[in-house]
C-alpha positions as protocol buffer text, in pm:
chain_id: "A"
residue {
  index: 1
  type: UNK
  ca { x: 0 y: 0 z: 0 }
}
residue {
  index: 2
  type: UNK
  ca { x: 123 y: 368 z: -85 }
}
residue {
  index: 3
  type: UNK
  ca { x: 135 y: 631 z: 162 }
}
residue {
  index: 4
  type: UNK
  ca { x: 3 y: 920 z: -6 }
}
residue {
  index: 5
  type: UNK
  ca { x: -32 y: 1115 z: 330 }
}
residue {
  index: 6
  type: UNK
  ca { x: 274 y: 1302 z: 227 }
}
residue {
  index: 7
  type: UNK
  ca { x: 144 y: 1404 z: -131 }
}
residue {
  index: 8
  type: UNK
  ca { x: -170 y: 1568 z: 63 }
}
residue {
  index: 9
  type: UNK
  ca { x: -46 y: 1728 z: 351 }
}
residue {
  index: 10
  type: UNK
  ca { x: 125 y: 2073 z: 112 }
}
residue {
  index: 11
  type: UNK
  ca { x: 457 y: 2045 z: 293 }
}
residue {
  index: 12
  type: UNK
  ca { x: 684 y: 1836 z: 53 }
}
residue {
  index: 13
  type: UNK
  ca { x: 1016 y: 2093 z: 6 }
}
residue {
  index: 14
  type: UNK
  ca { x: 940 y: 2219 z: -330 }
}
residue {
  index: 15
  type: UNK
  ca { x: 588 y: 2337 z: -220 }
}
residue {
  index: 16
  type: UNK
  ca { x: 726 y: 2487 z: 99 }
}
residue {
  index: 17
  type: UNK
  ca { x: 1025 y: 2654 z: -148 }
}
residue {
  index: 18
  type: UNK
  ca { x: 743 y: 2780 z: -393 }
}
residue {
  index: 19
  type: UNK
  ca { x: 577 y: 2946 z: -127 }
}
residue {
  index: 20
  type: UNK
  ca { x: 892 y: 3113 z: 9 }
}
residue {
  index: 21
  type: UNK
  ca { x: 968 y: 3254 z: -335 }
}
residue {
  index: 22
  type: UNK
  ca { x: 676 y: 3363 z: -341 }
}
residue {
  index: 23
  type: UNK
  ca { x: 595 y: 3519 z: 27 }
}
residue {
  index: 24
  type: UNK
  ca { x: 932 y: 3678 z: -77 }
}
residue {
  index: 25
  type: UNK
  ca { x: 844 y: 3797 z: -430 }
}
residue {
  index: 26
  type: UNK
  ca { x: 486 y: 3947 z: -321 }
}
residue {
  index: 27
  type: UNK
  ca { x: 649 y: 4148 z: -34 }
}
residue {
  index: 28
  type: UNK
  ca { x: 963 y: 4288 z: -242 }
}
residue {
  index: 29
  type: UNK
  ca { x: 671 y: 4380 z: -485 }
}
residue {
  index: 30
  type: UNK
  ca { x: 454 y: 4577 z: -241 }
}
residue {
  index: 31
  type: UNK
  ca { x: 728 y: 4777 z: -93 }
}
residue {
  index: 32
  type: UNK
  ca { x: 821 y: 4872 z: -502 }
}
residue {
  index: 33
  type: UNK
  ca { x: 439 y: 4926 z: -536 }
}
residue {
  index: 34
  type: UNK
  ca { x: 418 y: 5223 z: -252 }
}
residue {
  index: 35
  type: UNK
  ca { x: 774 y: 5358 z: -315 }
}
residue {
  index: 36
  type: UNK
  ca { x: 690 y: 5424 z: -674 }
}
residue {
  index: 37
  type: UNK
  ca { x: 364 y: 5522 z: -628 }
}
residue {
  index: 38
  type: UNK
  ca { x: 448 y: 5800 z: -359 }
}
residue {
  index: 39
  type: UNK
  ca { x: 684 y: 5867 z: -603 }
}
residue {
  index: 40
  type: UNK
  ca { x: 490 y: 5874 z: -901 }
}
residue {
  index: 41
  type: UNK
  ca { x: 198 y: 6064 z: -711 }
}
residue {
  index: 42
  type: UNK
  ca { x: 448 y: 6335 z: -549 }
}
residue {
  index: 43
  type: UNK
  ca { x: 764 y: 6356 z: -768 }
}
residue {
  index: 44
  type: UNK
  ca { x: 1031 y: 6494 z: -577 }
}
residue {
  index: 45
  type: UNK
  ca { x: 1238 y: 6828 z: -666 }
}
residue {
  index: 46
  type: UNK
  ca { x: 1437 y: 6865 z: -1006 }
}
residue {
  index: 47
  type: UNK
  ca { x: 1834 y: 6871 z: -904 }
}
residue {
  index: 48
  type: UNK
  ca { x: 1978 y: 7177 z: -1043 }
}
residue {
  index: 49
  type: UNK
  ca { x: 2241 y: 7176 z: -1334 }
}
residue {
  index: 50
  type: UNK
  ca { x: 2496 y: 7403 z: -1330 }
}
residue {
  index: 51
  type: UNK
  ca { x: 2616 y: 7611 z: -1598 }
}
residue {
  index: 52
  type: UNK
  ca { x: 2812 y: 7392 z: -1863 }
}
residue {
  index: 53
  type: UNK
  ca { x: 3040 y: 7693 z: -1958 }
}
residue {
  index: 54
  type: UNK
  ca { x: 3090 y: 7814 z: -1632 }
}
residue {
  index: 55
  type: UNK
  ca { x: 3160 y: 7450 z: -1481 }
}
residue {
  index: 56
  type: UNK
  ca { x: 3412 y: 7380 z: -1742 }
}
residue {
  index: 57
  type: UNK
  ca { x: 3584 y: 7698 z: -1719 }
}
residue {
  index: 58
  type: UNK
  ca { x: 3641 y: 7674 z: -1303 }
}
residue {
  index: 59
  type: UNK
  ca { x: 3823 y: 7381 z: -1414 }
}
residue {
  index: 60
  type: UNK
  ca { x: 4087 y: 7545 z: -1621 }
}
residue {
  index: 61
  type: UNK
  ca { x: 4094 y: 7906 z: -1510 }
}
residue {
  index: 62
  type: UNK
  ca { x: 3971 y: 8144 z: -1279 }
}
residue {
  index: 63
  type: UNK
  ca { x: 3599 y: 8288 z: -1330 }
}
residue {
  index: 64
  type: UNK
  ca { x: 3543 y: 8608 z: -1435 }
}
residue {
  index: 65
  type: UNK
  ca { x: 3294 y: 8833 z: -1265 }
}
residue {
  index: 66
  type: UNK
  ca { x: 2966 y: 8758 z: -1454 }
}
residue {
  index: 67
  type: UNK
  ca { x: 3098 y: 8403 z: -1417 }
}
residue {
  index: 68
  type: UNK
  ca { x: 3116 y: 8401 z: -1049 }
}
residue {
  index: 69
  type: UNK
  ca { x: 2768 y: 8559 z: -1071 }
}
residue {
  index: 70
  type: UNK
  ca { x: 2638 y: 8243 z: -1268 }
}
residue {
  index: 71
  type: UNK
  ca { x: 2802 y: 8002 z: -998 }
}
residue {
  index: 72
  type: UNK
  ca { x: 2681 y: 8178 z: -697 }
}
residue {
  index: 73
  type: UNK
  ca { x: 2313 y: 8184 z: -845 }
}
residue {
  index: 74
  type: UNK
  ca { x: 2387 y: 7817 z: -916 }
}
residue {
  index: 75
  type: UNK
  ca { x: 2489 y: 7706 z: -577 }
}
residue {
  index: 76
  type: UNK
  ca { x: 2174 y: 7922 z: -428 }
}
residue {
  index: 77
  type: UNK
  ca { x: 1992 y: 7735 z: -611 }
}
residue {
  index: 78
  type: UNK
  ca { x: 2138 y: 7443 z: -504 }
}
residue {
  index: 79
  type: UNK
  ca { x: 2118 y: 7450 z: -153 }
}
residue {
  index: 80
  type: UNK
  ca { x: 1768 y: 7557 z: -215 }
}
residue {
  index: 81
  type: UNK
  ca { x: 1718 y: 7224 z: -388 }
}
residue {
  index: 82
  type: UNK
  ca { x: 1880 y: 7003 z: -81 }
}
residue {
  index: 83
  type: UNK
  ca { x: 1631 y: 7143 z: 169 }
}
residue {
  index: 84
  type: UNK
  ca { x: 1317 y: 7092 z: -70 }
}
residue {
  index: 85
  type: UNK
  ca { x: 1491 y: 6708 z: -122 }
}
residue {
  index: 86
  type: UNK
  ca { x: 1503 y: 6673 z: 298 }
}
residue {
  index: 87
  type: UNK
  ca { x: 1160 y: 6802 z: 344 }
}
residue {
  index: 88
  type: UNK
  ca { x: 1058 y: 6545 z: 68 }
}
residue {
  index: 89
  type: UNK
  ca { x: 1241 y: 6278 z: 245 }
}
residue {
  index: 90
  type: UNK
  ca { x: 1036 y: 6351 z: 556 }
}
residue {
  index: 91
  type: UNK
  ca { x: 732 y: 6294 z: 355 }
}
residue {
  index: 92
  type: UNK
  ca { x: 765 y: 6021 z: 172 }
}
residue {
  index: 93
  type: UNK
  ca { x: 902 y: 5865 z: 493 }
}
residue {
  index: 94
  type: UNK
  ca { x: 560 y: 5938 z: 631 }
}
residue {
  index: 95
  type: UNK
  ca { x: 309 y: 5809 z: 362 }
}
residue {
  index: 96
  type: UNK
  ca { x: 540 y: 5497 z: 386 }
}
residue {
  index: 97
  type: UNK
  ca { x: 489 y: 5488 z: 746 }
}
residue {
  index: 98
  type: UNK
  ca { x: 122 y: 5508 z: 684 }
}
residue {
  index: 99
  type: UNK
  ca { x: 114 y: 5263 z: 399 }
}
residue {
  index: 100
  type: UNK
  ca { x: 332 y: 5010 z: 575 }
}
residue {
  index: 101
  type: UNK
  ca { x: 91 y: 5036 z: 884 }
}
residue {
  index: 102
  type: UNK
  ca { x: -203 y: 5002 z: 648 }
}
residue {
  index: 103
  type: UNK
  ca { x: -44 y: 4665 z: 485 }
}
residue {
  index: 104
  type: UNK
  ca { x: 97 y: 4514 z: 793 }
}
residue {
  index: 105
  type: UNK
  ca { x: -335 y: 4546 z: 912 }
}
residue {
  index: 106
  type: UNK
  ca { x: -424 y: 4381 z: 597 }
}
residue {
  index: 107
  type: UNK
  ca { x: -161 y: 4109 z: 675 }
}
residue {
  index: 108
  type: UNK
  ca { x: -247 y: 4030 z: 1018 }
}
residue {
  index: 109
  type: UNK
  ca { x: -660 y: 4069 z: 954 }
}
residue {
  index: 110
  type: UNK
  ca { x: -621 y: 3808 z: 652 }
}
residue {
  index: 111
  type: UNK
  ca { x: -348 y: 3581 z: 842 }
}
residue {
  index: 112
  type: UNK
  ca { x: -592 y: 3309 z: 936 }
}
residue {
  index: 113
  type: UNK
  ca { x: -740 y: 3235 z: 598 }
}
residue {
  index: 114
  type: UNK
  ca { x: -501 y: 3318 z: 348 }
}
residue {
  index: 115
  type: UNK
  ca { x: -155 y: 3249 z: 528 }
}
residue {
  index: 116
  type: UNK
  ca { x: 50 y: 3240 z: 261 }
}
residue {
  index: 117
  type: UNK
  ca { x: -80 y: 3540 z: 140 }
}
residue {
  index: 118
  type: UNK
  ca { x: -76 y: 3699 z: 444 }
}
residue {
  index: 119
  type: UNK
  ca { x: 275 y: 3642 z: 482 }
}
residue {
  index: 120
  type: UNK
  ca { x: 341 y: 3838 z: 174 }
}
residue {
  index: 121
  type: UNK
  ca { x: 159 y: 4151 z: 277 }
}
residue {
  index: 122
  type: UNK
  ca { x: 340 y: 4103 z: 600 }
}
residue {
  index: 123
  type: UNK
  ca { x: 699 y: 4119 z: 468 }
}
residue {
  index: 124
  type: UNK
  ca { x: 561 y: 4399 z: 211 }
}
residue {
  index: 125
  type: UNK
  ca { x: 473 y: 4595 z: 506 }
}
residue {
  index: 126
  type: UNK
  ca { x: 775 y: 4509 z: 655 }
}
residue {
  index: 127
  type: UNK
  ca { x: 1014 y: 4623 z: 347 }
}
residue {
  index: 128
  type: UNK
  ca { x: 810 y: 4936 z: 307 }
}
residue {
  index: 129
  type: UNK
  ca { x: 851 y: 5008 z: 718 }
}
residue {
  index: 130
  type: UNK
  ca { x: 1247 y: 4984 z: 609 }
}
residue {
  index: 131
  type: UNK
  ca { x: 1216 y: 5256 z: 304 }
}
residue {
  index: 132
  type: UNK
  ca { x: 1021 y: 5455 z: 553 }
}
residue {
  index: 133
  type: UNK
  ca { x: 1274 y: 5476 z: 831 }
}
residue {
  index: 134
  type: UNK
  ca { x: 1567 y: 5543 z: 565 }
}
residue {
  index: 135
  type: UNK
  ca { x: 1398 y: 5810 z: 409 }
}
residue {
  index: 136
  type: UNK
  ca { x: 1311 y: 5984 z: 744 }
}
residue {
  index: 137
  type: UNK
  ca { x: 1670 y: 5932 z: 820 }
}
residue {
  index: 138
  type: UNK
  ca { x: 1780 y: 6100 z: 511 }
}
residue {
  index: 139
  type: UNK
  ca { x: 1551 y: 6401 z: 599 }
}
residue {
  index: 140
  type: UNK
  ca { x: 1803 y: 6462 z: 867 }
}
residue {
  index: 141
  type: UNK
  ca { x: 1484 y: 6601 z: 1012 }
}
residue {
  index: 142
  type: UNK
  ca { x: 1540 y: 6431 z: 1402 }
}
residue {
  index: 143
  type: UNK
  ca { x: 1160 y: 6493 z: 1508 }
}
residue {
  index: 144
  type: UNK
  ca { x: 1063 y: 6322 z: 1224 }
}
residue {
  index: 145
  type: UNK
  ca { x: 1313 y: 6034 z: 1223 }
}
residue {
  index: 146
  type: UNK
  ca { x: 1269 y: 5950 z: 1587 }
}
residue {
  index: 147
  type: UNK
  ca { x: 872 y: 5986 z: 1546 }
}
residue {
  index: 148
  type: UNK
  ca { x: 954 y: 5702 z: 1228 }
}
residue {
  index: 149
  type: UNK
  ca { x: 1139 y: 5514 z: 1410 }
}
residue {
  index: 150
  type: UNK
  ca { x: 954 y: 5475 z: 1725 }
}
residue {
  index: 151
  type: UNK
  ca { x: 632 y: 5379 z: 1506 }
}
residue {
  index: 152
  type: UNK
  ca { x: 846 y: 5119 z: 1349 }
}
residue {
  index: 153
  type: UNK
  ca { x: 941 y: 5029 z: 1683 }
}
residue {
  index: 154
  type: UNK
  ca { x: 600 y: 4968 z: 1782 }
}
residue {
  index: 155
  type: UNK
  ca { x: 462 y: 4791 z: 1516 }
}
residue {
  index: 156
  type: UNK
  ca { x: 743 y: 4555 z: 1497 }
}
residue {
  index: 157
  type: UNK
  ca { x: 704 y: 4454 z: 1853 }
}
residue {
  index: 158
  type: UNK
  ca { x: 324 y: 4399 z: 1845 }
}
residue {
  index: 159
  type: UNK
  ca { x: 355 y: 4207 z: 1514 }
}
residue {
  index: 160
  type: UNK
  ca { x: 653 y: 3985 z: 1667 }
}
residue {
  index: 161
  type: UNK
  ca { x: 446 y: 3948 z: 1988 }
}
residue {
  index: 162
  type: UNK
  ca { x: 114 y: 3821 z: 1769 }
}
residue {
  index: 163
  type: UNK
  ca { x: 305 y: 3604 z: 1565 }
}
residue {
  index: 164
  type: UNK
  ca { x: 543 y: 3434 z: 1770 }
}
residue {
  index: 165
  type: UNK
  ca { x: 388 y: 3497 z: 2133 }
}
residue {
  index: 166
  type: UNK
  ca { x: 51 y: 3527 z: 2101 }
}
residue {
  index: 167
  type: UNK
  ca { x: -38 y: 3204 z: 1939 }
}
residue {
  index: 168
  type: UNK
  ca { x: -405 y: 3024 z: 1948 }
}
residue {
  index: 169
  type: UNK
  ca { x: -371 y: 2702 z: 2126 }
}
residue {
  index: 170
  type: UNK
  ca { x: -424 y: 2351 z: 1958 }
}
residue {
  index: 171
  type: UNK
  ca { x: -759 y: 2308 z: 1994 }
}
residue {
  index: 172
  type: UNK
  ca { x: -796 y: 2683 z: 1780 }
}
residue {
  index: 173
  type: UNK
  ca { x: -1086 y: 2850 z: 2057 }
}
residue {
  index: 174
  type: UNK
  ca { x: -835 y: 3071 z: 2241 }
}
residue {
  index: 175
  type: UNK
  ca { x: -590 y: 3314 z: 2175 }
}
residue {
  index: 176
  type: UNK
  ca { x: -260 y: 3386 z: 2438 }
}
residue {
  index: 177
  type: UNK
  ca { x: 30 y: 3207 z: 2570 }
}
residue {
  index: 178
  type: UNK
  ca { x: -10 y: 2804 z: 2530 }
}
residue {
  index: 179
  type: UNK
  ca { x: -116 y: 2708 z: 2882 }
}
residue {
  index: 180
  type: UNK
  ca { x: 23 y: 2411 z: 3044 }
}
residue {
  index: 181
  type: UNK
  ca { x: -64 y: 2089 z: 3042 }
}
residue {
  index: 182
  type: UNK
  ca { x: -244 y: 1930 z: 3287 }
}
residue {
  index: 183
  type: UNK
  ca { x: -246 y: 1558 z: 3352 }
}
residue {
  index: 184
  type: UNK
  ca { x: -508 y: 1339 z: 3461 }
}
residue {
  index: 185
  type: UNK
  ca { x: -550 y: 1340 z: 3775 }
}
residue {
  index: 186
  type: UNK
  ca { x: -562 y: 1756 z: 3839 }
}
residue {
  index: 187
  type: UNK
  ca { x: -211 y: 1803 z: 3918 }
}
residue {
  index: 188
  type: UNK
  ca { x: 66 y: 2017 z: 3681 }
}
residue {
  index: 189
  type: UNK
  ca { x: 261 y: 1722 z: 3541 }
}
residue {
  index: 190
  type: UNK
  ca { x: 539 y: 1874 z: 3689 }
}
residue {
  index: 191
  type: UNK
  ca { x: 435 y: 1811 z: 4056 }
}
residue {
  index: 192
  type: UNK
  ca { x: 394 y: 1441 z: 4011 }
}
């Protein structure tokens, strides 16, 4: 007689590979989803070029006055554009806050029906949590970074704790810490 218990239970290694690659694939895709979206939706500043004449010509000689006038304007305009790029940072490191909030919800509301799935979203809200907390960082706004990271903080506790900590017992009608067993006669097993 053939076992076939192993062909229906889902775990043989190149299912339990598939749906690695693909846990992995669906989260790598949702962080590139909201960082090109934000992106796409609120385009950051336009860099500044400088002056091809003038750039060339610091290299070989000294500028003339008008020249100098032409660089100075440039590097205005320049440091101009680095604030507008860390106040940008700050934002998008915000609304990627939000959105990685919003999927790591959808991940742990769908976890019990759709696991694999809900792994996915998980580690999507996960990878978008890490873009959020670099760009905050780059903002070299502090406020805002520590307000980023403590969020992150958070919400990476309370999603270890549910996962790891706060797991239904075997018999699926309670949620908490696994309590012990008890044998049967009353007693903790370890009192015997």
């Amino acid at each position: 007689m053939v076992d076939s218990t192993e062909d229906r239970s889902g775990d043989r290694p190149d299912r339990r590979m598939l749906r690695t690659v693909y846990t992995f694939c669906l989260g790598l895709l949702l962080a590139l989803f909201v960082g090109l979206g934000v992106a796409t939706v609120h385009p950051g500043p336009a860099e500044p070029v400088p002056p091809a004449a003038v750039t060339t010509a610091r290299e070989s000689r000294e500028l003339a006055p008008e020249e100098q006038q032409q660089w100075a304007a440039y590097e205005r305009e320049r440091e101009g554009w680095e604030e507008s790029s860390m106040r940008y940072s700050r934002d998008v490191g915000v609304v990627a806050l939000v959105a990685s909030v919003a999927l790591l919800a959808v991940g742990l509301v769908v976890e019990r029906r759709r696991p694999v799935l809900a792994q996915g979203v998980l580690l999507g809200g996960l990878f978008t949590l890490l873009h959020s907390v670099v760009r905050s960082l780059l903002s070299q706004d502090t406020v805002a970074s520590f307000a980023v990271v403590t969020v992150a903080l958070v919400v990476v506790l309370y999603l270890g704790y549910r996962r790891f900590v706060d797991r239904p017992t075997p018999a699926g009608d309670r949620w908490g810490p696994p309590r012990p067993v008890v044998s049967d006669n009353g007693k903790h097993p370890s009192r015997r």
